[in-house]
Coordinates of C-alpha atoms and ligand atoms in Angstrom, one line a residue:
X1 CA -1.0 -36.6 12.2
X2 CA 2.0 -38.8 11.2
X3 CA 2.0 -37.3 7.8
X4 CA 2.1 -33.8 9.3
X5 CA 5.1 -34.6 11.4
X6 CA 6.8 -36.4 8.6
X7 CA 6.3 -33.5 6.3
X8 CA 7.6 -31.1 9.0
X9 CA 10.6 -33.4 9.3
X10 CA 11.3 -33.4 5.6
X11 CA 11.0 -29.7 5.6
X12 CA 13.5 -29.3 8.4
X13 CA 15.8 -31.5 6.6
X14 CA 15.5 -29.5 3.5
X15 CA 16.1 -26.3 5.5
X16 CA 19.3 -27.8 7.0
X17 CA 20.7 -28.8 3.7
X18 CA 19.8 -25.2 2.3
X19 CA 21.6 -23.6 5.3
X20 CA 24.8 -23.0 3.5
X21 CA 24.3 -19.4 2.3
X22 CA 21.7 -18.6 4.8
X23 CA 21.4 -15.1 6.2
X24 CA 19.8 -13.6 9.3
X25 CA 16.9 -11.3 8.2
X26 CA 14.8 -9.1 10.4
X27 CA 11.4 -8.1 9.0
X28 CA 9.4 -5.3 10.7
X29 CA 5.7 -4.6 9.7
X30 CA 4.4 -2.3 12.3
X31 CA 1.0 -1.4 10.8
X32 CA -1.7 -3.0 12.8
X33 CA -3.9 -4.0 9.8
X34 CA -4.3 -7.6 8.6
X35 CA -3.9 -6.5 4.9
X36 CA -0.5 -5.0 5.5
X37 CA 0.6 -8.0 7.4
X38 CA -0.8 -10.8 5.1
X39 CA 0.7 -9.5 1.9
X40 CA 4.2 -10.7 3.0
X41 CA 3.4 -13.7 5.2
X42 CA 4.0 -16.3 2.5
X43 CA 7.2 -14.6 1.6
X44 CA 8.5 -14.7 5.3
X45 CA 7.7 -18.4 5.4
X46 CA 9.3 -19.1 2.0
X47 CA 12.5 -17.3 3.2
X48 CA 12.7 -19.6 6.2
X49 CA 12.1 -22.6 3.9
X50 CA 15.1 -21.4 1.8
X51 CA 17.2 -21.7 4.8
X52 CA 17.3 -18.1 6.1
X53 CA 16.9 -17.2 9.8
X54 CA 13.9 -15.2 9.9
X55 CA 12.8 -12.9 12.7
X56 CA 9.5 -11.1 12.0
X57 CA 8.1 -8.4 14.1
X58 CA 4.4 -8.4 13.3
X59 CA 1.0 -7.5 14.7
X60 CA -0.5 -10.7 13.2
X61 CA 1.8 -13.8 14.0
X62 CA 0.9 -16.8 11.9
X63 CA 2.1 -19.3 14.5
X64 CA 4.2 -21.0 11.8
X65 CA 6.4 -23.8 13.4
X66 CA 9.6 -23.9 11.4
X67 CA 13.0 -24.2 13.2
X68 CA 14.5 -20.9 11.8
X69 CA 11.3 -18.8 12.0
X70 CA 10.6 -16.6 14.9
X71 CA 7.7 -14.2 15.1
X72 CA 7.7 -11.4 17.7
X73 CA 4.1 -10.4 18.3
X74 CA 3.2 -6.8 18.7
X75 CA -0.5 -7.5 18.5
X76 CA -1.1 -5.1 21.3
X77 CA -0.6 -2.3 18.7
X78 CA -4.2 -2.9 17.5
X79 CA -5.3 -0.9 20.6
X80 CA -3.8 2.4 19.9
X81 CA -4.2 1.8 16.0
X82 CA -8.0 1.3 16.3
X83 CA -8.2 4.9 17.6
X84 CA -6.6 6.2 14.5
X85 CA -8.9 4.1 12.2
X86 CA -12.0 5.4 14.1
X87 CA -10.7 8.9 13.7
X88 CA -10.3 8.4 10.0
X89 CA -13.8 7.0 9.7
X90 CA -15.2 9.8 11.7
X91 CA -13.4 12.7 10.1
X92 CA -12.5 11.5 6.6
X93 CA -9.2 10.5 5.2
X94 CA -8.0 13.9 4.1
X95 CA -9.3 15.9 7.1
X96 CA -7.2 13.9 9.5
X97 CA -3.9 14.4 7.6
X98 CA -2.9 17.7 9.3
X99 CA -5.2 17.5 12.4
X100 CA -3.7 17.8 15.9
X101 CA -5.9 15.0 17.1
X102 CA -4.3 12.6 14.6
X103 CA -0.9 13.8 15.6
X104 CA -1.6 13.0 19.2
X105 CA -2.8 9.5 18.3
X106 CA 0.2 9.0 16.1
X107 CA 2.6 9.9 18.8
X108 CA 0.7 7.6 21.3
X109 CA 1.0 4.8 18.8
X110 CA 4.8 5.3 18.2
X111 CA 5.7 5.5 22.0
X112 CA 3.6 2.4 22.6
X113 CA 5.1 0.3 19.9
X114 CA 8.8 1.3 20.4
X115 CA 8.5 0.9 24.1
X116 CA 7.1 -2.7 23.9
X117 CA 9.6 -5.0 25.9
X118 CA 9.7 -7.4 23.0
X119 CA 10.8 -4.6 20.6
X120 CA 13.4 -3.2 23.1
X121 CA 14.8 -6.7 23.8
X122 CA 16.0 -7.0 20.0
X123 CA 17.0 -3.4 19.5
X124 CA 18.8 -3.1 22.7
X125 CA 20.6 -6.5 22.5
X126 CA 24.3 -5.5 21.9
X127 CA 25.1 -9.0 20.4
X128 CA 22.2 -9.0 18.0
X129 CA 23.0 -8.8 14.4
X130 CA 21.2 -9.1 10.9
X131 CA 22.4 -9.4 7.4
X132 CA 19.3 -7.7 6.0
X133 CA 16.4 -5.6 7.2
X134 CA 13.0 -5.6 5.6
X135 CA 11.1 -2.7 6.9
X136 CA 7.5 -1.5 6.0
X137 CA 8.2 1.7 3.9
X138 CA 5.7 4.0 5.6
X139 CA 6.5 7.3 7.3
X140 CA 7.9 6.4 10.8
X141 CA 11.0 5.8 12.9
X142 CA 11.8 2.3 11.7
X143 CA 14.1 3.4 8.9
X144 CA 16.6 4.1 11.7
X145 CA 17.0 0.4 12.3
X146 CA 19.3 0.4 9.2
X147 CA 21.8 2.5 11.2
X148 CA 21.3 0.4 14.4
X149 CA 22.0 -2.9 12.6
X150 CA 24.4 -1.4 9.9
X151 CA 23.0 -3.7 7.1
X152 CA 21.2 -3.2 3.7
X153 CA 17.4 -2.4 3.9
X154 CA 14.6 -3.4 1.6
X155 CA 11.5 -1.3 2.0
X156 CA 8.3 -3.3 1.7
X157 CA 4.8 -2.0 1.1
X158 CA 1.5 -3.9 0.5
X159 CA 0.2 -1.1 -2.0
X160 CA 2.1 1.2 -4.2
X161 CA 4.8 3.3 -2.5
X162 CA 4.6 6.6 -1.1
X163 CA 6.1 9.5 -3.2
X164 CA 9.0 9.7 -0.7
X165 CA 9.7 5.9 -1.2
X166 CA 9.7 6.3 -4.9
X167 CA 12.0 9.3 -4.6
X168 CA 14.4 7.3 -2.5
X169 CA 14.8 4.8 -5.4
X170 CA 15.2 7.4 -8.0
X171 CA 11.8 6.8 -9.5
X172 CA 9.8 9.8 -11.0
X173 CA 7.4 11.3 -8.5
X174 CA 5.5 13.7 -10.7
X175 CA 2.3 14.1 -8.7
X176 CA 0.1 15.0 -11.7
X177 CA 0.8 11.9 -13.4
X178 CA 1.3 9.7 -10.3
X179 CA -0.9 11.0 -7.6
X180 CA -0.9 9.4 -4.1
X181 CA -2.6 6.2 -4.3
X182 CA -5.0 7.4 -1.7
X183 CA -6.6 9.8 -4.1
X184 CA -9.8 8.6 -5.7
X185 CA -8.8 10.2 -9.1
X186 CA -5.9 8.5 -11.0
X187 CA -6.1 9.2 -14.7
X188 CA -7.2 12.1 -16.9
X189 CA -7.6 14.3 -13.9
X190 CA -9.2 17.8 -14.2
X191 CA -7.4 21.1 -13.6
X192 CA -9.1 21.4 -10.1
X193 CA -8.1 17.9 -9.2
X194 CA -4.5 18.6 -10.4
X195 CA -4.3 21.7 -8.1
X196 CA -5.6 19.6 -5.1
X197 CA -3.0 16.8 -5.9
X198 CA -0.1 19.1 -6.4
X199 CA -0.9 21.3 -3.2
X200 CA -1.6 18.2 -1.2
X201 CA 1.5 16.5 -2.3
X202 CA 3.6 19.7 -1.6
X203 CA 2.2 20.1 1.9
X204 CA 2.6 16.3 2.7
X205 CA 6.3 16.4 1.6
X206 CA 7.0 19.5 3.8
X207 CA 5.1 17.8 6.7
X208 CA 7.1 14.7 6.2
X209 CA 10.4 16.6 6.6
X210 CA 9.1 18.1 9.9
X211 CA 7.9 14.7 11.1
X212 CA 11.4 13.2 10.2
X213 CA 12.9 15.6 12.8
X214 CA 10.6 14.2 15.4
X215 CA 11.4 10.7 14.3
X216 CA 15.2 11.4 14.9
X217 CA 14.3 11.9 18.6
X218 CA 12.2 8.7 18.8
X219 CA 15.1 6.8 17.3
X220 CA 17.6 8.2 19.8
X221 CA 15.2 7.5 22.8
X222 CA 14.1 4.0 21.7
X223 CA 16.8 2.7 19.5
X224 CA 19.7 4.4 21.0
X225 CA 21.0 5.7 17.7
X226 CA 22.0 9.2 16.5
X227 CA 20.4 9.3 13.1
X228 CA 18.7 11.4 10.4
X229 CA 15.7 9.1 9.7
X230 CA 14.9 10.8 6.4
X231 CA 18.5 10.3 5.3
X232 CA 18.1 6.6 6.1
X233 CA 15.0 6.5 4.1
X234 CA 16.9 7.8 1.3
X235 CA 19.6 5.1 1.7
X236 CA 17.0 2.2 1.3
X237 CA 18.6 -0.4 -1.0
X238 CA 15.5 -1.7 -2.6
X239 CA 11.8 -1.3 -2.6
X240 CA 9.1 -4.0 -3.0
X241 CA 5.7 -2.6 -4.0
X242 CA 2.4 -4.1 -4.9
X243 CA 1.7 -1.9 -7.9
X244 CA -1.0 -4.0 -9.6
X245 CA -1.4 -2.2 -13.0
X246 CA -5.1 -2.5 -12.5
X247 CA -5.4 -0.4 -9.4
X248 CA -2.4 1.8 -9.7
X249 CA -1.1 4.0 -12.5
X250 CA 1.6 2.3 -14.5
X251 CA 4.8 4.2 -13.7
X252 CA 8.4 3.8 -14.7
X253 CA 10.7 2.3 -12.0
X254 CA 14.5 2.1 -11.7
X255 CA 15.7 -1.6 -11.3
X256 CA 15.8 -1.2 -7.6
X257 CA 12.1 -1.1 -7.3
X258 CA 10.4 -4.5 -7.7
X259 CA 6.8 -4.9 -8.3
X260 CA 5.3 -8.1 -6.6
X261 CA 1.8 -7.7 -8.0
X262 CA 0.3 -10.9 -9.1
X263 CA -0.8 -12.8 -6.1
X264 CA 2.3 -13.4 -3.8
X265 CA 0.0 -13.4 -0.8
X266 CA -2.2 -16.2 -2.1
X267 CA -2.1 -19.3 0.0
X268 CA -2.3 -22.8 -1.4
X269 CA -6.1 -23.9 -1.5
X270 CA -7.3 -25.7 1.7
X271 CA -10.4 -27.5 2.6
X272 CA -13.2 -25.1 3.8
X273 CA -14.6 -25.5 7.3
X274 CA -17.5 -27.9 7.2
X275 CA -20.4 -25.4 7.9
X276 CA -19.1 -23.0 5.2
X277 CA -18.5 -25.7 2.7
X278 CA -22.1 -27.1 3.2
X279 CA -23.6 -23.7 2.8
X280 CA -21.6 -22.8 -0.4
X281 CA -22.1 -26.3 -1.9
X282 CA -26.0 -25.9 -1.5
X283 CA -25.9 -22.6 -3.3
X284 CA -26.3 -24.0 -6.8
X285 CA -27.9 -20.8 -8.1
X286 CA -25.0 -18.8 -7.0
X287 CA -23.7 -17.4 -3.6
X288 CA -22.8 -13.8 -2.9
X289 CA -19.8 -13.4 -0.5
X290 CA -20.0 -10.2 1.5
X291 CA -17.0 -9.0 3.5
X292 CA -15.9 -5.5 4.4
X293 CA -12.4 -6.6 5.4
X294 CA -10.7 -6.2 8.5
X295 CA -10.5 -2.5 9.3
X296 CA -14.1 -1.8 8.7
X297 CA -16.3 -4.2 10.9
X298 CA -19.8 -5.0 9.5
X299 CA -21.1 -5.1 13.2
X300 CA -20.0 -1.5 13.6
X301 CA -22.0 -0.2 10.6
X302 CA -24.6 2.5 11.4
X303 CA -28.0 0.9 12.1
X304 CA -29.4 2.7 9.0
X305 CA -26.8 1.2 6.7
X306 CA -27.3 -2.2 8.3
X307 CA -31.1 -2.1 7.7
X308 CA -30.5 -1.1 4.1
X309 CA -28.2 -4.1 3.6
X310 CA -30.5 -6.6 5.4
X311 CA -33.5 -5.5 3.3
X312 CA -31.7 -5.7 0.1
X313 CA -30.1 -9.1 0.9
X314 CA -33.5 -10.5 1.8
X315 CA -34.9 -9.6 -1.6
X316 CA -32.2 -11.5 -3.5
X317 CA -32.8 -14.9 -5.1
X318 CA -29.3 -16.0 -4.0
X319 CA -27.6 -17.2 -0.8
X320 CA -25.3 -14.7 0.9
X321 CA -22.4 -15.5 3.1
X322 CA -21.6 -12.3 5.2
X323 CA -18.5 -11.9 7.3
X324 CA -20.2 -10.3 10.3
X325 CA -18.2 -10.2 13.5
X326 CA -21.0 -10.8 16.1
X327 CA -22.6 -14.1 17.2
X328 CA -26.1 -13.0 16.2
X329 CA -27.6 -10.6 13.6
X330 CA -31.1 -9.6 14.6
X331 CA -33.4 -9.7 11.7
X332 CA -31.1 -12.0 9.6
X333 CA -32.9 -13.1 6.4
X334 CA -33.1 -16.8 5.7
X335 CA -30.9 -16.7 2.7
X336 CA -28.0 -15.2 4.7
X337 CA -25.4 -17.0 6.7
X338 CA -23.1 -15.0 9.0
X339 CA -19.6 -16.0 9.9
X340 CA -17.2 -14.2 12.2
X341 CA -14.2 -15.3 10.1
X342 CA -13.9 -16.8 6.7
X343 CA -10.8 -18.2 4.8
X344 CA -11.5 -15.6 2.1
X345 CA -9.3 -16.9 -0.6
X346 CA -10.9 -20.5 -0.3
X347 CA -14.3 -19.0 -0.2
X348 CA -13.7 -17.0 -3.4
X349 CA -12.3 -20.1 -5.0
X350 CA -15.5 -22.0 -4.5
X351 CA -17.2 -22.5 -7.8
X352 CA -20.7 -21.4 -6.6
X353 CA -19.4 -18.0 -5.4
X354 CA -20.5 -15.6 -8.2
X355 CA -20.2 -12.2 -6.6
X356 CA -18.0 -10.4 -4.0
X357 CA -19.4 -7.5 -2.1
X358 CA -16.2 -5.8 -0.7
X359 CA -14.8 -2.6 0.8
X360 CA -12.3 -2.5 -1.9
X361 CA -9.0 -3.2 -0.1
X362 CA -6.5 -4.1 -2.7
X363 CA -5.8 -7.7 -1.4
X364 CA -9.4 -8.5 -1.3
X365 CA -9.9 -7.2 -4.9
X366 CA -6.8 -9.2 -6.1
X367 CA -8.1 -12.4 -4.5
X368 CA -11.5 -11.8 -6.3
X369 CA -9.6 -11.2 -9.5
X370 CA -7.5 -14.3 -9.3
X371 CA -10.5 -16.4 -8.5
X372 CA -12.5 -14.8 -11.4
X373 CA -15.3 -13.3 -9.2
X374 CA -16.7 -10.0 -10.2
X375 CA -17.3 -7.3 -7.6
X376 CA -19.6 -4.6 -6.0
X377 CA -17.4 -2.2 -4.1
X378 CA -18.5 -0.1 -1.2
X379 CA -15.4 1.9 -0.3
X380 CA -14.9 3.3 3.2
X381 CA -11.2 4.4 3.7
X382 CA -7.5 4.6 2.7
X383 CA -7.0 3.4 -0.9
X384 CA -10.4 1.9 -1.2
X385 CA -12.0 4.9 -2.9
X386 CA -9.3 5.0 -5.6
X387 CA -9.5 1.2 -6.1
X388 CA -13.3 1.4 -6.4
X389 CA -13.0 3.8 -9.1
X390 CA -10.7 1.5 -11.1
X391 CA -12.9 -1.4 -10.6
X392 CA -15.8 0.4 -12.2
X393 CA -13.8 1.9 -15.0
X394 CA -12.2 -1.4 -15.9
X395 CA -15.6 -3.0 -15.9
X396 CA -14.7 -5.6 -13.1
X397 CA -17.9 -4.6 -11.2
X398 CA -19.7 -1.6 -9.8
X399 CA -19.2 0.9 -7.1
X400 CA -21.5 2.4 -4.5
X401 CA -21.0 4.8 -1.8
X402 CA -21.9 4.0 1.9
X403 CA -23.5 7.6 2.1
X404 CA -25.7 7.1 -0.9
X405 CA -26.5 3.4 -0.7
X406 CA -30.1 2.5 -0.7
X407 CA -32.1 -0.7 -1.3
X408 CA -32.8 0.3 -4.8
X409 CA -29.3 1.0 -6.1
X410 CA -27.7 -1.7 -4.1
X411 CA -30.1 -4.4 -5.4
X412 CA -29.7 -3.1 -9.0
X413 CA -26.0 -3.1 -8.8
X414 CA -25.8 -6.7 -7.4
X415 CA -28.2 -8.0 -10.1
X416 CA -26.5 -6.1 -12.9
X417 CA -23.0 -7.6 -12.1
X418 CA -24.5 -11.1 -11.6
X419 CA -26.5 -11.1 -14.7
X420 CA -24.2 -9.3 -17.2
X421 CA -21.5 -11.8 -18.3
X422 CA -19.2 -9.0 -19.4
X423 CA -18.0 -8.4 -15.8
X424 CA -16.8 -11.9 -15.3
X425 CA -15.2 -11.9 -18.7
X426 CA -13.2 -8.7 -18.0
X427 CA -12.1 -10.1 -14.6
X428 CA -10.7 -13.2 -16.3
X429 CA -9.0 -11.2 -19.0
X430 CA -7.3 -8.9 -16.6
X431 CA -6.3 -11.7 -14.2
X432 CA -4.6 -13.4 -17.0
X433 CA -2.8 -10.3 -18.3
X434 CA -1.4 -9.6 -14.7
X435 CA -0.4 -13.2 -13.9
X436 CA 1.4 -13.7 -17.2
X437 CA 4.9 -13.0 -15.9
X438 CA 8.3 -14.6 -16.5
X439 CA 8.8 -15.5 -12.9
X440 CA 6.1 -15.8 -10.1
X441 CA 6.1 -12.8 -7.8
X442 CA 7.4 -15.2 -5.0
X443 CA 10.3 -16.3 -7.2
X444 CA 11.0 -12.7 -8.1
X445 CA 11.1 -11.6 -4.4
X446 CA 13.4 -14.4 -3.2
X447 CA 15.8 -13.7 -6.2
X448 CA 16.0 -10.0 -5.4
X449 CA 16.3 -10.5 -1.7
X450 CA 19.2 -13.0 -2.3
X451 CA 20.8 -10.5 -4.8
X452 CA 20.8 -7.7 -2.2
X453 CA 22.4 -10.3 0.3
X454 CA 25.1 -11.3 -2.2
X455 CA 26.1 -7.8 -3.0
X456 CA 25.5 -6.3 0.4
X457 CA 23.1 -3.7 -1.0
X458 CA 21.7 -2.4 -4.2
X459 CA 22.6 1.3 -4.2
X460 CA 24.1 0.9 -7.7
X461 CA 20.6 0.1 -9.1
X462 CA 19.0 3.3 -7.9
X463 CA 18.4 6.3 -10.1
X464 CA 20.2 9.5 -9.7
X465 CA 18.8 11.9 -7.1
X466 CA 18.6 15.7 -7.5
X467 CA 17.0 18.4 -5.4
X468 CA 13.4 19.1 -6.3
X469 CA 14.0 22.5 -7.6
X470 CA 16.3 20.9 -10.2
X471 CA 13.8 18.1 -10.9
X472 CA 11.1 20.6 -11.8
X473 CA 13.6 22.7 -13.9
X474 CA 13.1 25.7 -11.5
X475 CA 16.8 26.7 -11.8
X476 CA 17.0 26.0 -15.5
X477 CA 13.8 27.9 -16.3
X478 CA 14.9 30.6 -13.9
X479 CA 18.3 30.9 -15.8
X480 CA 16.6 31.0 -19.2
X481 CA 14.1 33.6 -18.2
X482 CA 16.7 35.7 -16.6
X483 CA 18.8 35.5 -19.9
X484 CA 15.9 36.3 -22.0
X485 CA 15.1 39.2 -19.7
X486 CA 18.6 40.5 -19.8
X487 CA 18.7 40.2 -23.6
X488 CA 15.3 42.0 -24.0
X489 CA 16.6 44.7 -21.6
X490 CA 19.8 45.0 -23.5
X491 CA 18.0 45.4 -26.8
X492 CA 15.5 47.9 -25.3
X493 CA 18.2 49.9 -23.8
X494 CA 20.3 49.9 -27.1
X495 CA 17.2 50.9 -29.0
X496 CA 16.6 53.7 -26.5
X497 CA 20.2 54.7 -26.7
X498 CA 20.1 54.7 -30.6
X499 CA 16.9 56.6 -30.5
X500 CA 18.2 59.1 -28.2
X501 CA 21.3 59.4 -30.2
X502 CA 19.3 59.9 -33.5
X503 CA 17.1 62.5 -31.8
X504 CA 20.1 64.4 -30.6
X505 CA 21.6 64.1 -34.0
X506 CA 18.6 65.2 -35.9
X507 CA 18.0 68.0 -33.5
X508 CA 21.6 69.0 -34.1
X509 CA 21.0 68.8 -37.8
X510 CA 17.9 70.9 -37.4
X511 CA 19.9 73.3 -35.2
X512 CA 22.6 73.4 -38.0
X513 CA 20.0 73.9 -40.8
X514 CA 18.3 76.6 -38.8
X515 CA 21.5 78.4 -38.1
Ligands
LIG1 C1 20.9 -11.4 21.9 O1 21.2 -11.7 20.5 C2 22.0 -12.9 20.4 C3 22.2 -13.1 19.0 O2 21.1 -13.2 18.2 C4 21.1 -14.1 21.0 O3 22.0 -15.3 20.9 C5 20.8 -13.8 22.4 O4 20.0 -14.8 22.9 C6 20.1 -12.4 22.6 N1 19.9 -12.1 24.0 C7 18.7 -11.8 24.5 C8 18.7 -11.4 25.9 O5 17.6 -11.8 23.8
LIG2 C1 -8.1 8.7 -20.3 O1 -8.1 9.2 -21.5 C2 -7.7 8.3 -22.6 C3 -7.5 9.1 -23.8 O2 -8.6 10.0 -24.0 C4 -8.7 7.2 -22.6 O3 -8.3 6.3 -23.5 C5 -8.8 6.5 -21.3 O4 -9.8 5.5 -21.2 C6 -9.1 7.6 -20.2 N1 -9.0 6.9 -18.8 C7 -10.0 7.0 -18.0 C8 -9.7 6.2 -16.6 O5 -11.0 7.5 -18.1

């Protein structure tokens, strides 16, 4: 206990010494999903330790007690957000994009979040100021805060950025090479897939523009600013992405896009809870860790799927730790232990854990990767399907679909990944390739944040922006085609003219001869 207070005292002292060039930073991560939140939690903490005044609006407060670190919980957002997740699970990722039901739920969520008194208290406080905004770069009204506080803005995402985010930084947004990370196909895509990607991308961009108009109304109503939200998006100073080359297509970036892939969200190792440690220690023949993450609850799986899983697990000669969110699991086999919550990073670091069965969320996959644990992926939503494809194609594990999962293929996949050493070898190799960087992702993030603070923005690092019709050469091709057309027309008319002339000449000749 004393040690804890003493270290807190030292930390406070360190923060006070550091305070010289400290800035006041507002971070806003509105998405009610643990994976979106946890990716940057270590960074918020580190910024406070560096002496900055941090205010973090988050759905998952960490409860960190540092003197210059304040979390504003918007945990209530999980209520309306859950409805959206349920709709996605029910209707599928792509059907919901243009559906009116989704639209209603989206509106409900925005009204709810922006109207929260704790959000209003900050936004409406006339004497409130920030030197830097760090806002989750997802379609929505929060870009408008740049105008409200009149400071530089760094966009942050826990995955690769949306095309509109990349475009804002001047990065190429060529959808055939760099499809939305939500698409399950990423490389060497067929003509049919390219048609889907291009049409979807086009529709999404048009939709985004219309949505932007709506966001302007929200920004006025809730933030009290007259602003073009899409224009604010375009004025983002810097973009932080998690574009792990394993799971996203490698793409060129302007210097204003910083890739933080490589484990910035990893916490220092901690002792496991006693019951978990005992269970894992005993699994000398190997333990399987099974978790479907935070959006898909194992307890909400269909009875049929649950039965298949239970039967399969009961036939395995290994212990299984299953993150299952209920107190009891009827029919639980003897080799399975259930836990409502597990410190996933520490579980994966345990030497007896030999396989991770996961839904394929990117942070989960990265944690497995850096702990050298191969995977069996059962993707459900969002980017999971795309990630699952990559896991299989890079030989890090195998992928099964929840709709086609049966005892037979599930058991075979588990045994194959556990028994064939190539999976673990691939995982180790790729982890080493990604983590071999000149600075740790944390150092990189801090350095660039302070760069933006020092120079009050980073607009000069962004690429040139041109309208899409210029980007896709429509005007150039149009001009060339028109020129060629005019030349051909000219030549054709000339020939016609010459021909006519000759004809009239020859006919005249003929006439003369006849005469
Ligand atoms: C408004 O912001 C200022 C500056 O951060 C702060 O000192 C003050 O306590 C805030 N007022 C309210 C009512 O939150
Ligand atoms: C794409 O094609 C290239 C060249 O044919 C090949 O080397 C690569 O493995 C392919 N990628 C995938 C994901 O199939």
